[in-house]
Amino acid sequence: NGSKLKEGRFRLAIREKFFTMRLVRHWNRLAREAVDASSLKVFKARLNGALSNLV
C-alpha cells in the first residue's frame, strides 16, 4: 500500500507486544485499495472484503 508505517527497533522485547507495534505489520500488509479509500465507510467495506479473503 502507499501509506506504509515504519517498524521501529527497540531495546526491550516487551515493546514488540504493544498494540501499536503489532498493528504496523498488519497495516502494511493491507491492500492499497483498502488503505486509499475515500471515506471511512468505503474503508470498512474494503477491509471486510480483505479480511474475509484470509479466512
PDB file of C-alpha atoms in Angstrom:
ATOM      1  CA  ASN A   1       0.000   0.000   0.000  1.00  0.00           C
ATOM      2  CA  GLY A   2       1.074   3.603  -0.399  1.00  0.00           C
ATOM      3  CA  SER A   3       0.731   4.547   3.283  1.00  0.00           C
ATOM      4  CA  LYS A   4       3.195   2.201   4.924  1.00  0.00           C
ATOM      5  CA  LEU A   5       4.174   2.738   8.543  1.00  0.00           C
ATOM      6  CA  LYS A   6       7.750   2.350   9.745  1.00  0.00           C
ATOM      7  CA  GLU A   7       8.534  -0.539  12.060  1.00  0.00           C
ATOM      8  CA  GLY A   8      10.832   0.508  14.872  1.00  0.00           C
ATOM      9  CA  ARG A   9      13.506  -1.429  16.704  1.00  0.00           C
ATOM     10  CA  PHE A  10      13.608  -1.361  20.471  1.00  0.00           C
ATOM     11  CA  ARG A  11      15.980  -2.431  23.198  1.00  0.00           C
ATOM     12  CA  LEU A  12      13.272  -4.168  25.184  1.00  0.00           C
ATOM     13  CA  ALA A  13      11.399  -7.114  23.681  1.00  0.00           C
ATOM     14  CA  ILE A  14       8.295  -6.154  25.667  1.00  0.00           C
ATOM     15  CA  ARG A  15       7.745  -3.196  23.302  1.00  0.00           C
ATOM     16  CA  GLU A  16       7.042  -5.647  20.465  1.00  0.00           C
ATOM     17  CA  LYS A  17       3.922  -6.763  22.347  1.00  0.00           C
ATOM     18  CA  PHE A  18       2.352  -3.298  22.428  1.00  0.00           C
ATOM     19  CA  PHE A  19      -0.769  -2.957  20.305  1.00  0.00           C
ATOM     20  CA  THR A  20       0.649  -0.034  18.369  1.00  0.00           C
ATOM     21  CA  MET A  21       3.767  -2.023  17.444  1.00  0.00           C
ATOM     22  CA  ARG A  22       1.820  -5.125  16.374  1.00  0.00           C
ATOM     23  CA  LEU A  23      -0.545  -3.014  14.311  1.00  0.00           C
ATOM     24  CA  VAL A  24       2.196  -1.771  11.969  1.00  0.00           C
ATOM     25  CA  ARG A  25       2.759  -5.199  10.362  1.00  0.00           C
ATOM     26  CA  HIS A  26      -0.948  -5.687   9.729  1.00  0.00           C
ATOM     27  CA  TRP A  27      -1.430  -2.183   8.335  1.00  0.00           C
ATOM     28  CA  ASN A  28       1.487  -2.575   5.930  1.00  0.00           C
ATOM     29  CA  ARG A  29       0.007  -5.829   4.605  1.00  0.00           C
ATOM     30  CA  LEU A  30      -3.332  -4.250   3.694  1.00  0.00           C
ATOM     31  CA  ALA A  31      -4.162  -3.871   0.039  1.00  0.00           C
ATOM     32  CA  ARG A  32      -3.749  -0.432  -1.481  1.00  0.00           C
ATOM     33  CA  GLU A  33      -7.456  -0.350  -2.400  1.00  0.00           C
ATOM     34  CA  ALA A  34      -8.449  -0.545   1.275  1.00  0.00           C
ATOM     35  CA  VAL A  35      -5.909   1.993   2.512  1.00  0.00           C
ATOM     36  CA  ASP A  36      -6.646   4.547  -0.209  1.00  0.00           C
ATOM     37  CA  ALA A  37     -10.404   4.524   0.429  1.00  0.00           C
ATOM     38  CA  SER A  38     -12.120   7.883   0.105  1.00  0.00           C
ATOM     39  CA  SER A  39     -14.221   7.539   3.274  1.00  0.00           C
ATOM     40  CA  LEU A  40     -14.442   5.516   6.456  1.00  0.00           C
ATOM     41  CA  LYS A  41     -17.475   3.650   5.143  1.00  0.00           C
ATOM     42  CA  VAL A  42     -15.608   2.600   1.993  1.00  0.00           C
ATOM     43  CA  PHE A  43     -12.532   1.673   4.059  1.00  0.00           C
ATOM     44  CA  LYS A  44     -14.613  -0.581   6.325  1.00  0.00           C
ATOM     45  CA  ALA A  45     -16.252  -2.302   3.360  1.00  0.00           C
ATOM     46  CA  ARG A  46     -12.915  -2.918   1.656  1.00  0.00           C
ATOM     47  CA  LEU A  47     -11.319  -4.039   4.916  1.00  0.00           C
ATOM     48  CA  ASN A  48     -14.119  -6.550   5.482  1.00  0.00           C
ATOM     49  CA  GLY A  49     -13.566  -7.845   1.966  1.00  0.00           C
ATOM     50  CA  ALA A  50      -9.821  -8.181   2.502  1.00  0.00           C
ATOM     51  CA  LEU A  51     -10.260  -9.920   5.861  1.00  0.00           C
ATOM     52  CA  SER A  52     -12.867 -12.320   4.518  1.00  0.00           C
ATOM     53  CA  ASN A  53     -10.331 -13.467   1.920  1.00  0.00           C
ATOM     54  CA  LEU A  54      -7.988 -14.511   4.736  1.00  0.00           C
ATOM     55  CA  VAL A  55     -10.441 -16.937   6.305  1.00  0.00           C
TER      56      VAL A  55
END
